[in-house]
mmCIF file of C-alpha atoms and ligand atoms in Angstrom:
data_model
loop_
_atom_site.group_PDB
_atom_site.id
_atom_site.type_symbol
_atom_site.label_atom_id
_atom_site.label_comp_id
_atom_site.label_asym_id
_atom_site.label_seq_id
_atom_site.Cartn_x
_atom_site.Cartn_y
_atom_site.Cartn_z
ATOM 1 C CA UNK A 150 129.742 317.263 -48.762
ATOM 2 C CA UNK A 151 127.587 314.859 -46.783
ATOM 3 C CA UNK A 152 124.306 314.582 -47.107
ATOM 4 C CA UNK A 153 121.872 314.753 -44.131
ATOM 5 C CA UNK A 154 119.577 312.035 -45.312
ATOM 6 C CA UNK A 155 116.191 312.672 -43.706
ATOM 7 C CA UNK A 156 114.594 309.638 -45.650
ATOM 8 C CA UNK A 157 117.111 307.177 -44.609
ATOM 9 C CA UNK A 158 117.373 308.219 -41.026
ATOM 10 C CA UNK A 159 113.582 308.655 -40.580
ATOM 11 C CA UNK A 160 113.029 305.345 -42.074
ATOM 12 C CA UNK A 161 115.699 304.026 -39.541
ATOM 13 C CA UNK A 162 113.765 305.521 -36.636
ATOM 14 C CA UNK A 163 110.470 304.399 -37.810
ATOM 15 C CA UNK A 164 111.662 300.766 -37.297
ATOM 16 C CA UNK A 165 112.909 302.019 -33.777
ATOM 17 C CA UNK A 166 109.672 303.120 -33.151
ATOM 18 C CA UNK A 167 108.037 300.170 -34.394
ATOM 19 C CA UNK A 168 109.888 297.743 -32.326
ATOM 20 C CA UNK A 169 109.088 299.461 -29.085
ATOM 21 C CA UNK A 170 105.371 299.514 -30.138
ATOM 22 C CA UNK A 171 105.792 295.795 -30.366
ATOM 23 C CA UNK A 172 107.151 295.614 -26.948
ATOM 24 C CA UNK A 173 104.439 297.750 -25.299
ATOM 25 C CA UNK A 174 102.109 295.349 -26.774
ATOM 26 C CA UNK A 175 103.685 292.136 -25.399
ATOM 27 C CA UNK A 176 103.714 293.748 -22.036
ATOM 28 C CA UNK A 177 99.877 294.405 -22.672
ATOM 29 C CA UNK A 178 100.408 298.423 -22.546
ATOM 30 C CA UNK A 179 97.864 300.208 -24.806
ATOM 31 C CA UNK A 180 99.263 300.909 -28.547
ATOM 32 C CA UNK A 181 99.841 305.261 -28.780
ATOM 33 C CA UNK A 182 96.820 306.880 -30.779
ATOM 34 C CA UNK A 183 96.988 309.895 -32.287
ATOM 35 C CA UNK A 184 94.111 311.896 -33.484
ATOM 36 C CA UNK A 185 94.661 314.461 -36.358
ATOM 37 C CA UNK A 186 91.795 317.213 -37.084
ATOM 38 C CA UNK A 187 92.074 318.615 -40.637
ATOM 39 C CA UNK A 188 89.712 321.604 -41.357
ATOM 40 C CA UNK A 189 89.260 322.029 -45.157
ATOM 41 C CA UNK A 190 90.380 320.889 -48.416
ATOM 42 C CA UNK A 191 93.712 322.592 -48.691
ATOM 43 C CA UNK A 192 96.029 320.309 -51.033
ATOM 44 C CA UNK A 193 99.519 320.684 -48.924
ATOM 45 C CA UNK A 194 97.645 320.001 -45.693
ATOM 46 C CA UNK A 195 95.875 317.007 -46.901
ATOM 47 C CA UNK A 196 99.089 315.437 -48.193
ATOM 48 C CA UNK A 197 100.782 316.221 -44.898
ATOM 49 C CA UNK A 198 98.088 314.774 -42.818
ATOM 50 C CA UNK A 199 97.820 311.827 -45.071
ATOM 51 C CA UNK A 200 101.425 311.224 -44.497
ATOM 52 C CA UNK A 201 101.092 311.474 -40.781
ATOM 53 C CA UNK A 202 98.257 308.912 -40.773
ATOM 54 C CA UNK A 203 100.311 306.414 -42.987
ATOM 55 C CA UNK A 204 103.239 306.811 -40.830
ATOM 56 C CA UNK A 205 101.149 305.737 -37.802
ATOM 57 C CA UNK A 206 99.795 302.649 -39.438
ATOM 58 C CA UNK A 207 103.604 301.720 -40.340
ATOM 59 C CA UNK A 208 104.690 301.705 -37.002
ATOM 60 C CA UNK A 209 101.517 300.340 -35.400
ATOM 61 C CA UNK A 210 99.771 303.280 -33.563
ATOM 62 C CA UNK A 211 96.226 303.676 -33.972
ATOM 63 C CA UNK A 212 95.288 307.059 -35.662
ATOM 64 C CA UNK A 213 92.052 308.689 -36.210
ATOM 65 C CA UNK A 214 91.635 311.639 -39.013
ATOM 66 C CA UNK A 215 88.910 313.683 -38.253
ATOM 67 C CA UNK A 216 87.857 315.728 -41.057
ATOM 68 C CA UNK A 217 85.853 318.988 -40.843
ATOM 69 C CA UNK A 218 84.623 321.194 -43.610
ATOM 70 C CA UNK A 219 85.655 324.884 -44.416
ATOM 71 C CA UNK A 220 83.178 326.420 -43.003
ATOM 72 C CA UNK A 221 83.140 324.816 -39.463
ATOM 73 C CA UNK A 222 82.817 327.433 -36.920
ATOM 74 C CA UNK A 223 85.555 328.219 -34.221
ATOM 75 C CA UNK A 224 83.206 326.873 -31.550
ATOM 76 C CA UNK A 225 82.611 323.707 -33.387
ATOM 77 C CA UNK A 226 86.211 323.468 -33.810
ATOM 78 C CA UNK A 227 86.973 323.854 -30.281
ATOM 79 C CA UNK A 228 84.244 321.440 -29.045
ATOM 80 C CA UNK A 229 85.727 318.771 -31.127
ATOM 81 C CA UNK A 230 89.093 319.570 -29.571
ATOM 82 C CA UNK A 231 87.682 319.392 -26.123
ATOM 83 C CA UNK A 232 86.063 315.971 -27.309
ATOM 84 C CA UNK A 233 89.544 314.531 -27.858
ATOM 85 C CA UNK A 234 90.908 316.000 -24.740
ATOM 86 C CA UNK A 235 88.471 314.101 -22.751
ATOM 87 C CA UNK A 236 88.645 310.919 -24.820
ATOM 88 C CA UNK A 237 90.912 308.413 -22.727
ATOM 89 C CA UNK A 238 91.832 306.254 -25.533
ATOM 90 C CA UNK A 239 93.627 309.081 -27.406
ATOM 91 C CA UNK A 240 96.971 309.822 -26.516
ATOM 92 C CA UNK A 241 97.982 312.542 -28.851
ATOM 93 C CA UNK A 242 96.295 315.467 -30.800
ATOM 94 C CA UNK A 243 97.186 317.492 -33.740
ATOM 95 C CA UNK A 244 95.454 320.328 -35.735
ATOM 96 C CA UNK A 245 96.721 320.465 -38.949
ATOM 97 C CA UNK A 246 97.609 324.563 -39.690
ATOM 98 C CA UNK A 247 96.957 326.958 -41.409
ATOM 99 C CA UNK A 248 93.256 327.062 -40.277
ATOM 100 C CA UNK A 249 90.790 328.865 -42.337
ATOM 101 C CA UNK A 250 90.918 332.718 -42.061
ATOM 102 C CA UNK A 251 87.559 332.799 -39.472
ATOM 103 C CA UNK A 252 89.376 330.660 -36.792
ATOM 104 C CA UNK A 253 91.882 331.751 -34.358
ATOM 105 C CA UNK A 254 94.745 329.064 -34.311
ATOM 106 C CA UNK A 255 95.920 330.647 -30.851
ATOM 107 C CA UNK A 256 92.654 329.894 -29.460
ATOM 108 C CA UNK A 257 92.712 326.311 -30.925
ATOM 109 C CA UNK A 258 95.969 325.605 -29.717
ATOM 110 C CA UNK A 259 95.342 326.850 -26.192
ATOM 111 C CA UNK A 260 92.414 324.420 -26.004
ATOM 112 C CA UNK A 261 94.335 321.436 -26.839
ATOM 113 C CA UNK A 262 95.331 319.675 -23.567
ATOM 114 C CA UNK A 263 99.160 320.073 -23.121
ATOM 115 C CA UNK A 264 99.654 316.633 -22.205
ATOM 116 C CA UNK A 265 98.383 315.686 -25.621
ATOM 117 C CA UNK A 266 99.994 318.447 -27.547
ATOM 118 C CA UNK A 267 102.430 316.353 -29.590
ATOM 119 C CA UNK A 268 102.996 319.242 -31.738
ATOM 120 C CA UNK A 269 104.378 321.328 -28.832
ATOM 121 C CA UNK A 270 102.345 324.170 -29.905
ATOM 122 C CA UNK A 271 100.412 324.742 -26.527
ATOM 123 C CA UNK A 272 102.021 328.009 -24.816
ATOM 124 C CA UNK A 273 102.799 325.518 -21.544
ATOM 125 C CA UNK A 274 104.752 323.365 -23.667
ATOM 126 C CA UNK A 275 106.662 326.498 -25.540
ATOM 127 C CA UNK A 276 107.457 327.732 -22.151
ATOM 128 C CA UNK A 277 109.002 324.641 -20.658
ATOM 129 C CA UNK A 278 110.945 324.286 -24.121
ATOM 130 C CA UNK A 279 112.514 327.646 -23.278
ATOM 131 C CA UNK A 280 113.269 326.642 -19.922
ATOM 132 C CA UNK A 281 114.898 323.196 -20.954
ATOM 133 C CA UNK A 282 112.163 321.425 -18.988
ATOM 134 C CA UNK A 283 111.092 318.115 -20.358
ATOM 135 C CA UNK A 284 107.981 318.848 -22.734
ATOM 136 C CA UNK A 285 107.044 317.902 -26.219
ATOM 137 C CA UNK A 286 109.035 319.683 -28.965
ATOM 138 C CA UNK A 287 107.633 320.948 -32.000
ATOM 139 C CA UNK A 288 107.811 318.166 -34.997
ATOM 140 C CA UNK A 289 109.920 320.050 -37.572
ATOM 141 C CA UNK A 290 112.342 321.473 -34.976
ATOM 142 C CA UNK A 291 113.135 317.895 -32.864
ATOM 143 C CA UNK A 292 113.187 316.614 -36.150
ATOM 144 C CA UNK A 293 116.496 318.932 -37.176
ATOM 145 C CA UNK A 294 117.727 318.430 -34.017
ATOM 146 C CA UNK A 295 117.492 314.677 -34.330
ATOM 147 C CA UNK A 296 119.297 314.640 -37.738
ATOM 148 C CA UNK A 297 122.076 316.690 -36.616
ATOM 149 C CA UNK A 298 122.610 314.120 -33.589
ATOM 150 C CA UNK A 299 122.347 311.263 -35.832
ATOM 151 C CA UNK A 300 124.877 312.927 -37.994
ATOM 152 C CA UNK A 301 127.152 314.067 -35.210
ATOM 153 C CA UNK A 302 127.299 317.488 -36.615
ATOM 154 C CA UNK A 303 129.316 319.735 -33.940
ATOM 155 C CA UNK A 304 127.364 322.764 -33.084
ATOM 156 C CA UNK A 305 129.032 323.595 -29.511
ATOM 157 C CA UNK A 306 130.425 327.219 -29.921
ATOM 158 C CA UNK A 307 129.075 327.596 -33.629
ATOM 159 C CA UNK A 308 127.630 330.582 -34.973
ATOM 160 C CA UNK A 309 123.933 329.510 -36.225
ATOM 161 C CA UNK A 310 121.964 331.927 -38.223
ATOM 162 C CA UNK A 311 118.173 330.999 -38.405
ATOM 163 C CA UNK A 312 116.102 332.538 -41.240
ATOM 164 C CA UNK A 313 112.519 333.035 -40.323
ATOM 165 C CA UNK A 314 110.847 333.355 -37.195
ATOM 166 C CA UNK A 315 107.632 331.252 -37.595
ATOM 167 C CA UNK A 316 105.984 330.035 -34.338
ATOM 168 C CA UNK A 317 106.758 326.391 -35.896
ATOM 169 C CA UNK A 318 109.894 326.343 -36.828
ATOM 170 C CA UNK A 319 112.072 329.635 -36.936
ATOM 171 C CA UNK A 320 111.635 330.391 -33.377
ATOM 172 C CA UNK A 321 111.439 327.191 -31.516
ATOM 173 C CA UNK A 322 114.768 326.337 -33.725
ATOM 174 C CA UNK A 323 116.520 329.339 -32.476
ATOM 175 C CA UNK A 324 115.706 328.279 -28.765
ATOM 176 C CA UNK A 325 116.849 324.749 -29.257
ATOM 177 C CA UNK A 326 120.040 325.825 -30.907
ATOM 178 C CA UNK A 327 121.022 328.059 -27.989
ATOM 179 C CA UNK A 328 120.204 325.940 -25.012
ATOM 180 C CA UNK A 329 122.786 323.978 -23.294
ATOM 181 C CA UNK A 330 122.068 321.007 -24.862
ATOM 182 C CA UNK A 331 123.583 318.261 -27.628
ATOM 183 C CA UNK A 332 123.073 319.163 -30.245
ATOM 184 C CA UNK A 333 122.529 322.938 -29.379
ATOM 185 C CA UNK A 334 125.202 325.109 -27.281
ATOM 186 C CA UNK A 335 125.577 327.241 -30.646
ATOM 187 C CA UNK A 336 125.487 330.917 -30.755
ATOM 188 C CA UNK A 337 122.118 331.798 -32.527
ATOM 189 C CA UNK A 338 121.480 334.792 -34.713
ATOM 190 C CA UNK A 339 117.501 334.857 -35.463
ATOM 191 C CA UNK A 340 116.960 336.467 -38.913
ATOM 192 C CA UNK A 341 113.719 337.684 -40.453
ATOM 193 C CA UNK A 342 111.853 340.024 -42.926
ATOM 194 C CA UNK A 343 113.275 342.979 -41.354
ATOM 195 C CA UNK A 344 116.911 341.934 -40.866
ATOM 196 C CA UNK A 345 119.236 344.237 -42.568
ATOM 197 C CA UNK A 346 122.173 343.195 -44.657
ATOM 198 C CA UNK A 347 121.226 339.410 -44.141
ATOM 199 C CA UNK A 348 124.413 338.428 -46.463
ATOM 200 C CA UNK A 349 126.528 339.944 -44.322
ATOM 201 C CA UNK A 350 125.110 337.554 -41.497
ATOM 202 C CA UNK A 351 124.938 334.370 -43.002
ATOM 203 C CA UNK A 352 128.648 334.769 -44.539
ATOM 204 C CA UNK A 353 129.625 334.403 -40.957
ATOM 205 C CA UNK A 354 127.421 331.561 -40.261
ATOM 206 C CA UNK A 355 128.872 327.949 -39.807
ATOM 207 C CA UNK A 356 125.108 326.690 -39.635
ATOM 208 C CA UNK A 357 122.099 328.094 -41.413
ATOM 209 C CA UNK A 358 118.798 326.917 -40.831
ATOM 210 C CA UNK A 359 116.330 328.451 -43.585
ATOM 211 C CA UNK A 360 112.724 328.361 -43.036
ATOM 212 C CA UNK A 361 111.080 330.897 -45.308
ATOM 213 C CA UNK A 362 108.986 329.232 -47.883
ATOM 214 C CA UNK A 363 110.944 331.170 -50.606
ATOM 215 C CA UNK A 364 112.077 328.820 -53.162
ATOM 216 C CA UNK A 365 115.968 328.951 -53.844
ATOM 217 C CA UNK A 366 116.533 332.032 -51.812
ATOM 218 C CA UNK A 367 119.474 330.951 -50.640
ATOM 219 C CA UNK A 368 122.399 331.271 -52.875
ATOM 220 C CA UNK A 369 126.573 330.397 -52.974
ATOM 221 C CA UNK A 370 127.299 333.696 -52.427
ATOM 222 C CA UNK A 371 125.688 333.926 -49.172
ATOM 223 C CA UNK A 372 127.600 331.289 -47.717
ATOM 224 C CA UNK A 373 131.064 330.503 -46.234
ATOM 225 C CA UNK A 374 132.797 327.359 -47.218
ATOM 226 C CA UNK A 375 132.252 324.147 -45.012
ATOM 227 C CA UNK A 376 128.606 325.576 -43.876
ATOM 228 C CA UNK A 377 125.969 323.290 -42.655
ATOM 229 C CA UNK A 378 122.883 323.745 -44.183
ATOM 230 C CA UNK A 379 119.554 322.882 -42.837
ATOM 231 C CA UNK A 380 116.717 323.473 -45.613
ATOM 232 C CA UNK A 381 113.198 323.551 -44.457
ATOM 233 C CA UNK A 382 111.726 324.887 -47.370
ATOM 234 C CA UNK A 383 109.126 322.696 -49.148
ATOM 235 C CA UNK A 384 107.244 325.040 -52.055
ATOM 236 C CA UNK A 385 105.322 323.449 -54.377
ATOM 237 C CA UNK A 386 106.179 325.053 -57.830
ATOM 238 C CA UNK A 387 104.301 324.141 -61.021
ATOM 239 C CA UNK A 388 105.888 321.704 -63.186
ATOM 240 C CA UNK A 389 105.157 319.532 -66.462
ATOM 241 C CA UNK A 390 107.524 317.078 -65.569
ATOM 242 C CA UNK A 391 105.708 315.199 -63.053
ATOM 243 C CA UNK A 392 102.413 313.563 -62.798
ATOM 244 C CA UNK A 393 101.057 315.624 -60.038
ATOM 245 C CA UNK A 394 101.777 318.858 -61.857
ATOM 246 C CA UNK A 395 104.104 320.656 -59.387
ATOM 247 C CA UNK A 396 107.700 319.805 -57.960
ATOM 248 C CA UNK A 397 108.980 320.541 -54.206
ATOM 249 C CA UNK A 398 111.622 323.179 -54.132
ATOM 250 C CA UNK A 399 113.713 324.026 -50.992
ATOM 251 C CA UNK A 400 114.572 327.394 -49.870
ATOM 252 C CA UNK A 401 118.448 326.655 -50.883
ATOM 253 C CA UNK A 402 119.675 326.927 -54.094
ATOM 254 C CA UNK A 403 120.907 323.268 -54.031
ATOM 255 C CA UNK A 404 123.470 322.475 -56.309
ATOM 256 C CA UNK A 405 125.513 325.566 -56.175
ATOM 257 C CA UNK A 406 125.159 325.855 -52.111
ATOM 258 C CA UNK A 407 125.915 322.102 -51.788
ATOM 259 C CA UNK A 408 129.357 322.487 -53.360
ATOM 260 C CA UNK A 409 130.739 324.799 -50.535
ATOM 261 C CA UNK A 410 128.982 322.921 -47.360
ATOM 262 C CA UNK A 411 130.082 320.174 -45.458
ATOM 263 C CA UNK A 412 126.487 318.935 -44.508
ATOM 264 C CA UNK A 413 123.194 319.865 -46.368
ATOM 265 C CA UNK A 414 119.812 318.377 -46.443
ATOM 266 C CA UNK A 415 117.969 317.867 -49.764
ATOM 267 C CA UNK A 416 114.493 318.720 -50.676
ATOM 268 C CA UNK A 417 112.673 316.368 -50.852
ATOM 269 C CA UNK A 418 114.013 313.625 -48.316
ATOM 270 C CA UNK A 419 115.726 316.120 -45.798
ATOM 271 C CA UNK A 420 113.618 318.068 -42.928
ATOM 272 C CA UNK A 421 110.308 316.770 -44.218
ATOM 273 C CA UNK A 422 110.326 313.080 -43.372
ATOM 274 C CA UNK A 423 112.104 313.935 -39.974
ATOM 275 C CA UNK A 424 109.011 315.933 -38.972
ATOM 276 C CA UNK A 425 106.661 313.191 -39.491
ATOM 277 C CA UNK A 426 108.841 310.813 -37.337
ATOM 278 C CA UNK A 427 109.178 313.456 -34.564
ATOM 279 C CA UNK A 428 105.490 313.331 -34.311
ATOM 280 C CA UNK A 429 105.686 309.804 -33.873
ATOM 281 C CA UNK A 430 108.203 309.942 -30.890
ATOM 282 C CA UNK A 431 106.107 312.572 -29.400
ATOM 283 C CA UNK A 432 103.043 310.341 -29.540
ATOM 284 C CA UNK A 433 105.134 307.350 -28.458
ATOM 285 C CA UNK A 434 106.420 309.510 -25.247
ATOM 286 C CA UNK A 435 102.764 310.433 -24.682
ATOM 287 C CA UNK A 436 102.004 306.836 -23.891
ATOM 288 C CA UNK A 437 105.448 306.050 -22.241
ATOM 289 C CA UNK A 438 105.282 308.912 -19.773
ATOM 290 C CA UNK A 439 102.132 307.835 -18.308
ATOM 291 C CA UNK A 440 103.893 304.276 -17.529
HETATM 292 N N1 LIG B 44 101.483 322.907 -40.570
HETATM 293 C C1 LIG B 44 102.769 323.068 -41.046
HETATM 294 N N2 LIG B 44 103.517 322.367 -40.245
HETATM 295 C C2 LIG B 44 102.878 321.965 -39.385
HETATM 296 C C3 LIG B 44 103.052 321.193 -38.144
HETATM 297 O O1 LIG B 44 104.302 320.649 -37.938
HETATM 298 N N3 LIG B 44 101.865 320.744 -37.241
HETATM 299 C C4 LIG B 44 100.709 321.269 -37.546
HETATM 300 N N4 LIG B 44 99.543 320.809 -36.833
HETATM 301 N N5 LIG B 44 100.326 321.742 -38.760
HETATM 302 C C5 LIG B 44 101.717 322.377 -39.173
#
């Protein structure tokens, strides 16, 4: 079994980005600038945005964190997005999801300028992704593709089963794995809450990508020997053993599934850190594509 080590891989990529930023600076090109909008006080979202801002600082990007309170109206948020769209100093913008219930996520996503949409969530970017045209790829799926590429995982003609059809992970993941790219070129089955006989399907899978948010959902009896496992789940579960009072658990029962796997991502230290560097890569791309 080989661990798909997102912590180490992302650290390598951060060094590569840092070197590129130094080079841009030497050439007198502007340093990439990422803006992140966070609405409300959700604990997990604060942690994720904090990690993104920290990663920006590390690689030498400029970052701006815009915090708005829970009762910000939809129009106020849309105006903030428009303001960032029009700010020529800012190269990339993300609005951390989920948003409070009274705000439409799709309206917000559609308001972000596709050129600054480094999350790759705007319909124009999703369409380009589906057509295999250059675009910003959503950070988590892009991070998974990068991890598979760097470990040279063979995906051509393999049966890839994706569990979960969210717009952020499962759905784009199914598109990317089916495209004629490397990695990619897999035969993809996209499964979800209405799928019947899931175990029959996962038992046929060469590659399983689980993005459900249900701790330890995928068990050893659901997978065949030699399977490649990508675990996107990061659920906070209460724990008396940590200072924070919680632990992160993946969607895979790691110990027993690892025994049958050829490659597997750990949680934490697998997909999570790759998501953040993908966002950095997209933000760097935003500057480079204008050169
Ligand atoms: N919430 C969970 N994942 C993401 C992500 O990749 N981007 C944003 N903006 N919000 C998220």
